[in-house]
PDB file of C-alpha atoms and ligand atoms in Angstrom:
ATOM      1  CA  UNK A   1     -26.340 149.366 -30.971  1.00 40.00           C
ATOM      2  CA  UNK A   2     -23.851 149.369 -33.823  1.00 54.00           C
ATOM      3  CA  UNK A   3     -22.402 145.677 -34.514  1.00 79.00           C
ATOM      4  CA  UNK A   4     -18.797 146.408 -33.431  1.00 87.00           C
ATOM      5  CA  UNK A   5     -17.874 143.678 -35.741  1.00 90.00           C
ATOM      6  CA  UNK A   6     -19.589 145.431 -38.696  1.00 89.00           C
ATOM      7  CA  UNK A   7     -21.996 143.453 -41.457  1.00 93.00           C
ATOM      8  CA  UNK A   8     -20.814 140.724 -43.817  1.00 96.00           C
ATOM      9  CA  UNK A   9     -17.955 142.581 -45.980  1.00 96.00           C
ATOM     10  CA  UNK A  10     -18.663 142.941 -49.722  1.00 96.00           C
ATOM     11  CA  UNK A  11     -14.965 141.938 -50.614  1.00 96.00           C
ATOM     12  CA  UNK A  12     -12.959 140.129 -47.793  1.00 97.00           C
ATOM     13  CA  UNK A  13      -9.265 139.442 -47.325  1.00 96.00           C
ATOM     14  CA  UNK A  14      -8.554 136.867 -44.266  1.00 97.00           C
ATOM     15  CA  UNK A  15      -4.778 137.130 -43.746  1.00 97.00           C
ATOM     16  CA  UNK A  16      -3.303 134.405 -41.519  1.00 97.00           C
ATOM     17  CA  UNK A  17      -0.539 133.553 -39.460  1.00 96.00           C
ATOM     18  CA  UNK A  18       0.682 130.391 -37.466  1.00 97.00           C
ATOM     19  CA  UNK A  19      -1.972 131.117 -34.476  1.00 97.00           C
ATOM     20  CA  UNK A  20      -4.681 130.146 -37.447  1.00 98.00           C
ATOM     21  CA  UNK A  21      -3.042 126.536 -37.560  1.00 98.00           C
ATOM     22  CA  UNK A  22      -2.459 126.034 -34.046  1.00 98.00           C
ATOM     23  CA  UNK A  23      -5.652 124.776 -33.206  1.00 98.00           C
ATOM     24  CA  UNK A  24      -4.603 121.985 -36.014  1.00 98.00           C
ATOM     25  CA  UNK A  25      -1.826 121.062 -34.159  1.00 95.00           C
ATOM     26  CA  UNK A  26       0.716 122.847 -36.131  1.00 95.00           C
ATOM     27  CA  UNK A  27       3.621 124.860 -34.189  1.00 93.00           C
ATOM     28  CA  UNK A  28       3.706 128.105 -33.671  1.00 95.00           C
ATOM     29  CA  UNK A  29       6.788 130.293 -34.021  1.00 95.00           C
ATOM     30  CA  UNK A  30       7.246 132.850 -31.507  1.00 92.00           C
ATOM     31  CA  UNK A  31       4.858 131.949 -28.615  1.00 91.00           C
ATOM     32  CA  UNK A  32       6.337 129.942 -25.530  1.00 92.00           C
ATOM     33  CA  UNK A  33       7.742 126.602 -26.723  1.00 92.00           C
ATOM     34  CA  UNK A  34       7.301 127.925 -30.396  1.00 96.00           C
ATOM     35  CA  UNK A  35       9.444 126.736 -33.107  1.00 97.00           C
ATOM     36  CA  UNK A  36      11.959 129.509 -32.938  1.00 96.00           C
ATOM     37  CA  UNK A  37      12.662 128.555 -29.131  1.00 96.00           C
ATOM     38  CA  UNK A  38      13.724 125.233 -30.520  1.00 96.00           C
ATOM     39  CA  UNK A  39      15.967 126.368 -33.303  1.00 97.00           C
ATOM     40  CA  UNK A  40      17.770 129.384 -34.437  1.00 97.00           C
ATOM     41  CA  UNK A  41      16.435 130.958 -37.667  1.00 98.00           C
ATOM     42  CA  UNK A  42      19.926 131.356 -38.859  1.00 98.00           C
ATOM     43  CA  UNK A  43      20.448 127.388 -38.526  1.00 98.00           C
ATOM     44  CA  UNK A  44      17.583 126.359 -40.586  1.00 98.00           C
ATOM     45  CA  UNK A  45      15.813 129.089 -42.126  1.00 98.00           C
ATOM     46  CA  UNK A  46      18.425 131.444 -44.483  1.00 98.00           C
ATOM     47  CA  UNK A  47      20.002 131.059 -47.491  1.00 98.00           C
ATOM     48  CA  UNK A  48      23.447 130.624 -45.497  1.00 98.00           C
ATOM     49  CA  UNK A  49      21.802 128.040 -43.473  1.00 98.00           C
ATOM     50  CA  UNK A  50      21.232 126.157 -46.621  1.00 98.00           C
ATOM     51  CA  UNK A  51      24.695 127.019 -47.888  1.00 98.00           C
ATOM     52  CA  UNK A  52      26.395 125.497 -44.787  1.00 98.00           C
ATOM     53  CA  UNK A  53      24.579 122.651 -43.907  1.00 98.00           C
ATOM     54  CA  UNK A  54      21.754 121.842 -46.261  1.00 98.00           C
ATOM     55  CA  UNK A  55      21.020 118.179 -44.466  1.00 98.00           C
ATOM     56  CA  UNK A  56      20.013 120.167 -41.250  1.00 98.00           C
ATOM     57  CA  UNK A  57      17.950 122.318 -43.392  1.00 98.00           C
ATOM     58  CA  UNK A  58      16.444 119.494 -45.140  1.00 98.00           C
ATOM     59  CA  UNK A  59      15.664 117.814 -41.767  1.00 98.00           C
ATOM     60  CA  UNK A  60      13.987 120.824 -40.548  1.00 98.00           C
ATOM     61  CA  UNK A  61      11.453 120.962 -43.099  1.00 98.00           C
ATOM     62  CA  UNK A  62      11.275 117.413 -43.189  1.00 98.00           C
ATOM     63  CA  UNK A  63      10.327 117.465 -39.235  1.00 98.00           C
ATOM     64  CA  UNK A  64       7.387 120.289 -40.207  1.00 98.00           C
ATOM     65  CA  UNK A  65       6.215 118.427 -43.388  1.00 98.00           C
ATOM     66  CA  UNK A  66       5.663 115.319 -41.599  1.00 97.00           C
ATOM     67  CA  UNK A  67       3.393 117.061 -39.047  1.00 96.00           C
ATOM     68  CA  UNK A  68       1.506 118.301 -41.363  1.00 97.00           C
ATOM     69  CA  UNK A  69       0.898 115.355 -43.559  1.00 97.00           C
ATOM     70  CA  UNK A  70       0.386 112.725 -40.849  1.00 97.00           C
ATOM     71  CA  UNK A  71      -1.539 114.529 -37.976  1.00 96.00           C
ATOM     72  CA  UNK A  72      -2.411 117.906 -38.815  1.00 97.00           C
ATOM     73  CA  UNK A  73      -6.254 118.629 -40.224  1.00 98.00           C
ATOM     74  CA  UNK A  74      -7.994 121.612 -41.016  1.00 98.00           C
ATOM     75  CA  UNK A  75     -10.285 122.695 -37.868  1.00 98.00           C
ATOM     76  CA  UNK A  76     -13.731 124.391 -37.264  1.00 98.00           C
ATOM     77  CA  UNK A  77     -12.255 127.932 -38.276  1.00 98.00           C
ATOM     78  CA  UNK A  78     -10.445 126.877 -41.350  1.00 98.00           C
ATOM     79  CA  UNK A  79     -13.880 125.256 -42.472  1.00 98.00           C
ATOM     80  CA  UNK A  80     -15.633 128.743 -41.765  1.00 98.00           C
ATOM     81  CA  UNK A  81     -13.433 130.874 -43.478  1.00 98.00           C
ATOM     82  CA  UNK A  82     -14.175 128.581 -46.529  1.00 98.00           C
ATOM     83  CA  UNK A  83     -17.905 128.539 -46.271  1.00 98.00           C
ATOM     84  CA  UNK A  84     -17.665 132.298 -46.281  1.00 98.00           C
ATOM     85  CA  UNK A  85     -17.294 132.063 -49.922  1.00 98.00           C
ATOM     86  CA  UNK A  86     -20.764 130.740 -50.371  1.00 98.00           C
ATOM     87  CA  UNK A  87     -21.970 134.422 -48.705  1.00 98.00           C
ATOM     88  CA  UNK A  88     -19.457 136.912 -50.294  1.00 98.00           C
ATOM     89  CA  UNK A  89     -16.138 137.485 -52.117  1.00 97.00           C
ATOM     90  CA  UNK A  90     -12.794 136.217 -50.064  1.00 98.00           C
ATOM     91  CA  UNK A  91      -9.422 135.872 -50.565  1.00 97.00           C
ATOM     92  CA  UNK A  92      -7.080 134.090 -48.215  1.00 98.00           C
ATOM     93  CA  UNK A  93      -3.541 135.713 -47.709  1.00 97.00           C
ATOM     94  CA  UNK A  94      -1.704 133.364 -45.473  1.00 97.00           C
ATOM     95  CA  UNK A  95       1.793 133.608 -44.020  1.00 96.00           C
ATOM     96  CA  UNK A  96       1.223 129.709 -43.402  1.00 98.00           C
ATOM     97  CA  UNK A  97       3.371 127.301 -45.411  1.00 98.00           C
ATOM     98  CA  UNK A  98       1.003 124.348 -44.888  1.00 98.00           C
ATOM     99  CA  UNK A  99      -1.759 123.712 -47.167  1.00 98.00           C
ATOM    100  CA  UNK A 100      -5.010 123.668 -44.221  1.00 98.00           C
ATOM    101  CA  UNK A 101      -6.887 126.017 -45.929  1.00 98.00           C
ATOM    102  CA  UNK A 102      -7.264 124.350 -49.025  1.00 98.00           C
ATOM    103  CA  UNK A 103      -8.019 121.409 -47.670  1.00 98.00           C
ATOM    104  CA  UNK A 104     -10.787 122.799 -45.674  1.00 98.00           C
ATOM    105  CA  UNK A 105     -12.023 123.927 -48.972  1.00 98.00           C
ATOM    106  CA  UNK A 106     -10.861 127.570 -49.657  1.00 98.00           C
ATOM    107  CA  UNK A 107     -10.316 128.378 -53.474  1.00 98.00           C
ATOM    108  CA  UNK A 108      -8.136 131.584 -53.415  1.00 97.00           C
ATOM    109  CA  UNK A 109      -5.423 130.989 -51.149  1.00 98.00           C
ATOM    110  CA  UNK A 110      -1.926 132.942 -51.975  1.00 98.00           C
ATOM    111  CA  UNK A 111       1.131 132.267 -50.019  1.00 98.00           C
ATOM    112  CA  UNK A 112       3.430 134.707 -48.762  1.00 96.00           C
ATOM    113  CA  UNK A 113       5.908 132.243 -47.254  1.00 96.00           C
ATOM    114  CA  UNK A 114       5.722 129.361 -49.733  1.00 98.00           C
ATOM    115  CA  UNK A 115       4.172 125.968 -49.358  1.00 98.00           C
ATOM    116  CA  UNK A 116       5.822 123.143 -47.309  1.00 98.00           C
ATOM    117  CA  UNK A 117       3.956 120.386 -49.712  1.00 98.00           C
ATOM    118  CA  UNK A 118       6.180 121.442 -52.544  1.00 98.00           C
ATOM    119  CA  UNK A 119      10.017 121.491 -53.251  1.00 98.00           C
ATOM    120  CA  UNK A 120      12.281 123.693 -55.871  1.00 98.00           C
ATOM    121  CA  UNK A 121      15.045 122.961 -57.885  1.00 98.00           C
ATOM    122  CA  UNK A 122      18.341 124.475 -56.909  1.00 98.00           C
ATOM    123  CA  UNK A 123      19.242 124.744 -60.458  1.00 98.00           C
ATOM    124  CA  UNK A 124      19.129 128.185 -62.495  1.00 97.00           C
ATOM    125  CA  UNK A 125      15.586 127.740 -63.396  1.00 96.00           C
ATOM    126  CA  UNK A 126      14.071 127.139 -59.876  1.00 97.00           C
ATOM    127  CA  UNK A 127      11.446 125.152 -60.803  1.00 97.00           C
ATOM    128  CA  UNK A 128       8.698 124.440 -57.911  1.00 98.00           C
ATOM    129  CA  UNK A 129       7.324 120.908 -57.909  1.00 97.00           C
ATOM    130  CA  UNK A 130       4.542 119.347 -55.811  1.00 98.00           C
ATOM    131  CA  UNK A 131       5.689 116.911 -53.171  1.00 98.00           C
ATOM    132  CA  UNK A 132       4.091 113.619 -52.025  1.00 96.00           C
ATOM    133  CA  UNK A 133       4.790 112.470 -48.630  1.00 97.00           C
ATOM    134  CA  UNK A 134       6.791 114.231 -46.020  1.00 98.00           C
ATOM    135  CA  UNK A 135      10.451 113.288 -47.035  1.00 98.00           C
ATOM    136  CA  UNK A 136      12.994 114.777 -49.025  1.00 98.00           C
ATOM    137  CA  UNK A 137      16.170 113.071 -49.149  1.00 98.00           C
ATOM    138  CA  UNK A 138      19.456 114.778 -49.435  1.00 97.00           C
ATOM    139  CA  UNK A 139      19.897 112.335 -52.452  1.00 98.00           C
ATOM    140  CA  UNK A 140      16.471 113.705 -54.264  1.00 98.00           C
ATOM    141  CA  UNK A 141      16.862 115.745 -57.286  1.00 98.00           C
ATOM    142  CA  UNK A 142      15.189 117.452 -59.790  1.00 97.00           C
ATOM    143  CA  UNK A 143      14.743 116.230 -63.659  1.00 97.00           C
ATOM    144  CA  UNK A 144      17.826 118.294 -64.372  1.00 97.00           C
ATOM    145  CA  UNK A 145      19.846 116.767 -61.754  1.00 98.00           C
ATOM    146  CA  UNK A 146      20.094 119.600 -59.102  1.00 98.00           C
ATOM    147  CA  UNK A 147      19.486 119.109 -55.252  1.00 98.00           C
ATOM    148  CA  UNK A 148      15.984 120.159 -53.955  1.00 98.00           C
ATOM    149  CA  UNK A 149      15.218 122.868 -51.333  1.00 98.00           C
ATOM    150  CA  UNK A 150      11.991 123.862 -49.593  1.00 98.00           C
ATOM    151  CA  UNK A 151       9.740 126.047 -51.744  1.00 98.00           C
ATOM    152  CA  UNK A 152       9.507 128.211 -48.423  1.00 98.00           C
ATOM    153  CA  UNK A 153      10.312 131.900 -48.125  1.00 98.00           C
ATOM    154  CA  UNK A 154      13.609 132.116 -45.733  1.00 98.00           C
ATOM    155  CA  UNK A 155      14.562 135.345 -43.862  1.00 96.00           C
ATOM    156  CA  UNK A 156      16.869 137.440 -46.096  1.00 95.00           C
ATOM    157  CA  UNK A 157      14.787 136.604 -49.455  1.00 96.00           C
ATOM    158  CA  UNK A 158      12.217 138.551 -51.496  1.00 94.00           C
ATOM    159  CA  UNK A 159       8.466 137.673 -51.100  1.00 95.00           C
ATOM    160  CA  UNK A 160       7.758 137.186 -54.521  1.00 95.00           C
ATOM    161  CA  UNK A 161       3.612 137.126 -54.090  1.00 96.00           C
ATOM    162  CA  UNK A 162       4.035 140.551 -52.007  1.00 94.00           C
ATOM    163  CA  UNK A 163       2.597 142.658 -55.445  1.00 94.00           C
ATOM    164  CA  UNK A 164       0.095 139.821 -55.543  1.00 94.00           C
ATOM    165  CA  UNK A 165      -1.006 140.491 -51.701  1.00 94.00           C
ATOM    166  CA  UNK A 166      -1.040 143.991 -52.613  1.00 92.00           C
ATOM    167  CA  UNK A 167      -3.321 143.542 -55.576  1.00 92.00           C
ATOM    168  CA  UNK A 168      -6.000 141.428 -53.309  1.00 89.00           C
ATOM    169  CA  UNK A 169      -6.272 144.199 -51.156  1.00 87.00           C
ATOM    170  CA  UNK A 170      -7.364 146.670 -53.354  1.00 85.00           C
ATOM    171  CA  UNK A 171     -10.880 147.746 -53.469  1.00 82.00           C
ATOM    172  CA  UNK A 172     -11.454 145.048 -50.195  1.00 93.00           C
ATOM    173  CA  UNK A 173     -13.900 146.703 -47.662  1.00 93.00           C
ATOM    174  CA  UNK A 174     -12.693 144.428 -44.908  1.00 95.00           C
ATOM    175  CA  UNK A 175      -9.371 142.506 -43.384  1.00 95.00           C
ATOM    176  CA  UNK A 176      -9.787 139.823 -41.149  1.00 97.00           C
ATOM    177  CA  UNK A 177      -6.455 138.806 -39.600  1.00 96.00           C
ATOM    178  CA  UNK A 178      -6.095 135.643 -37.693  1.00 97.00           C
ATOM    179  CA  UNK A 179      -3.341 134.485 -35.627  1.00 97.00           C
ATOM    180  CA  UNK A 180      -0.525 136.543 -36.319  1.00 94.00           C
ATOM    181  CA  UNK A 181       2.063 138.143 -33.887  1.00 88.00           C
ATOM    182  CA  UNK A 182       2.468 140.870 -37.006  1.00 85.00           C
ATOM    183  CA  UNK A 183       6.032 141.140 -36.128  1.00 82.00           C
ATOM    184  CA  UNK A 184       7.092 140.094 -39.835  1.00 81.00           C
ATOM    185  CA  UNK A 185       7.531 142.264 -42.192  1.00 80.00           C
ATOM    186  CA  UNK A 186       6.718 142.821 -45.246  1.00 77.00           C
ATOM    187  CA  UNK A 187       3.623 140.668 -43.910  1.00 74.00           C
ATOM    188  CA  UNK A 188       2.929 143.087 -41.220  1.00 77.00           C
ATOM    189  CA  UNK A 189       2.567 146.088 -43.633  1.00 84.00           C
ATOM    190  CA  UNK A 190      -0.435 144.501 -45.255  1.00 86.00           C
ATOM    191  CA  UNK A 191      -2.481 146.644 -42.441  1.00 86.00           C
ATOM    192  CA  UNK A 192      -0.938 149.551 -43.386  1.00 85.00           C
ATOM    193  CA  UNK A 193      -1.795 149.130 -46.699  1.00 86.00           C
ATOM    194  CA  UNK A 194      -5.755 148.874 -46.009  1.00 87.00           C
ATOM    195  CA  UNK A 195      -7.843 151.786 -47.604  1.00 85.00           C
ATOM    196  CA  UNK A 196      -8.514 154.101 -44.634  1.00 86.00           C
ATOM    197  CA  UNK A 197     -12.355 152.856 -45.219  1.00 88.00           C
ATOM    198  CA  UNK A 198     -11.955 149.060 -44.571  1.00 92.00           C
ATOM    199  CA  UNK A 199     -13.266 147.325 -41.581  1.00 93.00           C
ATOM    200  CA  UNK A 200     -10.004 145.871 -39.617  1.00 94.00           C
ATOM    201  CA  UNK A 201     -10.820 142.742 -37.246  1.00 96.00           C
ATOM    202  CA  UNK A 202      -7.911 140.861 -35.715  1.00 96.00           C
ATOM    203  CA  UNK A 203      -8.481 137.243 -33.767  1.00 97.00           C
ATOM    204  CA  UNK A 204      -5.972 136.411 -31.614  1.00 97.00           C
ATOM    205  CA  UNK A 205      -5.968 135.331 -28.239  1.00 97.00           C
ATOM    206  CA  UNK A 206      -2.730 137.553 -27.111  1.00 95.00           C
ATOM    207  CA  UNK A 207      -2.151 141.040 -26.414  1.00 92.00           C
ATOM    208  CA  UNK A 208      -1.315 142.608 -29.916  1.00 89.00           C
ATOM    209  CA  UNK A 209      -1.310 146.507 -30.867  1.00 85.00           C
ATOM    210  CA  UNK A 210      -3.455 147.103 -33.201  1.00 85.00           C
ATOM    211  CA  UNK A 211      -2.998 150.626 -34.658  1.00 83.00           C
ATOM    212  CA  UNK A 212      -6.900 150.497 -35.640  1.00 87.00           C
ATOM    213  CA  UNK A 213      -9.683 148.156 -35.993  1.00 91.00           C
ATOM    214  CA  UNK A 214     -11.461 145.721 -33.636  1.00 94.00           C
ATOM    215  CA  UNK A 215      -9.290 143.083 -31.739  1.00 95.00           C
ATOM    216  CA  UNK A 216     -11.594 139.734 -30.569  1.00 97.00           C
ATOM    217  CA  UNK A 217      -9.567 138.600 -28.210  1.00 97.00           C
ATOM    218  CA  UNK A 218     -10.041 134.646 -28.988  1.00 98.00           C
ATOM    219  CA  UNK A 219      -8.564 131.813 -30.570  1.00 98.00           C
ATOM    220  CA  UNK A 220      -8.948 131.123 -34.028  1.00 98.00           C
ATOM    221  CA  UNK A 221     -12.179 128.789 -33.882  1.00 98.00           C
ATOM    222  CA  UNK A 222     -13.869 130.710 -31.406  1.00 98.00           C
ATOM    223  CA  UNK A 223     -13.334 134.142 -32.844  1.00 98.00           C
ATOM    224  CA  UNK A 224     -14.379 132.868 -36.651  1.00 98.00           C
ATOM    225  CA  UNK A 225     -17.666 131.411 -34.825  1.00 98.00           C
ATOM    226  CA  UNK A 226     -18.221 135.015 -33.047  1.00 97.00           C
ATOM    227  CA  UNK A 227     -17.755 136.958 -36.381  1.00 97.00           C
ATOM    228  CA  UNK A 228     -19.802 134.529 -38.518  1.00 97.00           C
ATOM    229  CA  UNK A 229     -23.013 135.013 -35.790  1.00 96.00           C
ATOM    230  CA  UNK A 230     -22.415 138.898 -36.552  1.00 96.00           C
ATOM    231  CA  UNK A 231     -21.863 138.539 -40.162  1.00 96.00           C
ATOM    232  CA  UNK A 232     -24.780 136.168 -40.868  1.00 96.00           C
ATOM    233  CA  UNK A 233     -27.311 135.847 -37.843  1.00 94.00           C
ATOM    234  CA  UNK A 234     -29.131 133.174 -38.184  1.00 93.00           C
ATOM    235  CA  UNK A 235     -27.251 131.081 -40.560  1.00 93.00           C
ATOM    236  CA  UNK A 236     -26.194 127.960 -39.111  1.00 90.00           C
ATOM    237  CA  UNK A 237     -22.314 127.171 -38.431  1.00 87.00           C
TER     238      UNK A 237
HETATM  239  N1  APR B 301      -5.973 130.931 -32.216  1.00 81.20           N
HETATM  240  C1  APR B 301      -5.429 132.087 -33.019  1.00 81.20           C
HETATM  241  N2  APR B 301      -4.020 132.601 -32.942  1.00 81.20           N
HETATM  242  C2  APR B 301      -3.286 131.808 -31.880  1.00 81.20           C
HETATM  243  C3  APR B 301      -3.625 130.637 -31.395  1.00 81.20           C
HETATM  244  C4  APR B 301      -5.181 130.225 -31.634  1.00 81.20           C
HETATM  245  N3  APR B 301      -5.571 128.796 -30.918  1.00 81.20           N
HETATM  246  N4  APR B 301      -2.755 130.457 -30.563  1.00 81.20           N
HETATM  247  C5  APR B 301      -1.644 130.947 -30.493  1.00 81.20           C
HETATM  248  N5  APR B 301      -2.076 132.370 -31.752  1.00 81.20           N
HETATM  249  C6  APR B 301      -1.379 133.262 -31.969  1.00 81.20           C
HETATM  250  C7  APR B 301      -0.150 133.924 -30.896  1.00 81.20           C
HETATM  251  O1  APR B 301      -0.909 134.864 -30.004  1.00 81.20           O
HETATM  252  C8  APR B 301       0.749 134.595 -31.836  1.00 81.20           C
HETATM  253  O2  APR B 301       0.148 135.801 -31.855  1.00 81.20           O
HETATM  254  O3  APR B 301      -0.632 133.244 -32.975  1.00 81.20           O
HETATM  255  C9  APR B 301       0.355 133.963 -33.066  1.00 81.20           C
HETATM  256  C10 APR B 301       1.451 133.384 -33.759  1.00 81.20           C
HETATM  257  O4  APR B 301       2.726 134.280 -33.917  1.00 81.20           O
HETATM  258  P1  APR B 301       4.110 133.877 -34.386  1.00 81.20           P
HETATM  259  O5  APR B 301       4.494 132.222 -33.689  1.00 81.20           O
HETATM  260  O6  APR B 301       5.137 134.518 -34.789  1.00 81.20           O
HETATM  261  O7  APR B 301       3.477 133.149 -36.028  1.00 81.20           O
HETATM  262  P2  APR B 301       3.260 134.312 -37.551  1.00 81.20           P
HETATM  263  O8  APR B 301       2.768 135.517 -37.147  1.00 81.20           O
HETATM  264  O9  APR B 301       2.430 133.931 -38.377  1.00 81.20           O
HETATM  265  O10 APR B 301       4.738 134.595 -38.008  1.00 81.20           O
HETATM  266  C11 APR B 301       4.663 135.047 -39.083  1.00 81.20           C
HETATM  267  O11 APR B 301       7.322 134.412 -39.071  1.00 81.20           O
HETATM  268  O12 APR B 301       9.239 132.682 -38.809  1.00 81.20           O
HETATM  269  C12 APR B 301       8.144 133.431 -39.728  1.00 81.20           C
HETATM  270  O13 APR B 301       7.630 132.770 -41.684  1.00 81.20           O
HETATM  271  C13 APR B 301       7.376 132.245 -40.331  1.00 81.20           C
HETATM  272  O14 APR B 301       5.127 132.906 -41.447  1.00 81.20           O
HETATM  273  C14 APR B 301       6.068 132.799 -40.222  1.00 81.20           C
HETATM  274  C15 APR B 301       6.037 134.154 -39.768  1.00 81.20           C
END
């Protein structure tokens, strides 16, 4: 019987969303109790929210950065994605603003929605800086004296890494999607951009409408372990 999960891809793109980090203790967005049930997007994640009340936006991202810095650790699924690099070419494209893929050892990680552990000058050059610790104070400034905003992509903003993500898909023979409700464009459009011949696998415990491909209805760590066994039979986890 043909393996429905296919064979080890030659060039794999792994596309992850909030569900990838759920088992690390990072909140998801649209699931029950998720971030967008507790906060209104328009209060904390738009350019207008920043213009209206930058302290509130700063507090929101401080809360999330604190969870990431003080509590979250990569889980077995993050580590399996990193270990796949020993066997094939792997590019990670993530909607997540955490650094859990990097901490697990993945070496090619593209962040579509920015990074929590970076801040950006609100001055004309918009320079991005790495940020130590979790707290950004309202009085913190870039070297040129401008206030610092989170280096994330807000609703209504361009996704500067989108063309880079599309480029990563070129000549990929498989796309592995993990833990995303696929409701946010343009990220959801990545699936449509995949070559027709490419194998698509979705790992997510929820019911998600999928045009084509295989849906492994499992958590990230369980689904990735299943894929590892199918792609690398006999190779210890
Ligand atoms: N393993 C895998 N998937 C999981 C797990 C888990 N343990 N727990 C939950 N999920 C799945 C949910 O079933 C859901 O499909 O993760 C998905 C999370 O969906 P969302 O909360 O909508 O997150 P995401 O798809 O990443 O959102 C995209 O929206 O608000 C923005 O910028 C934010 O990057 C985010 C984007």
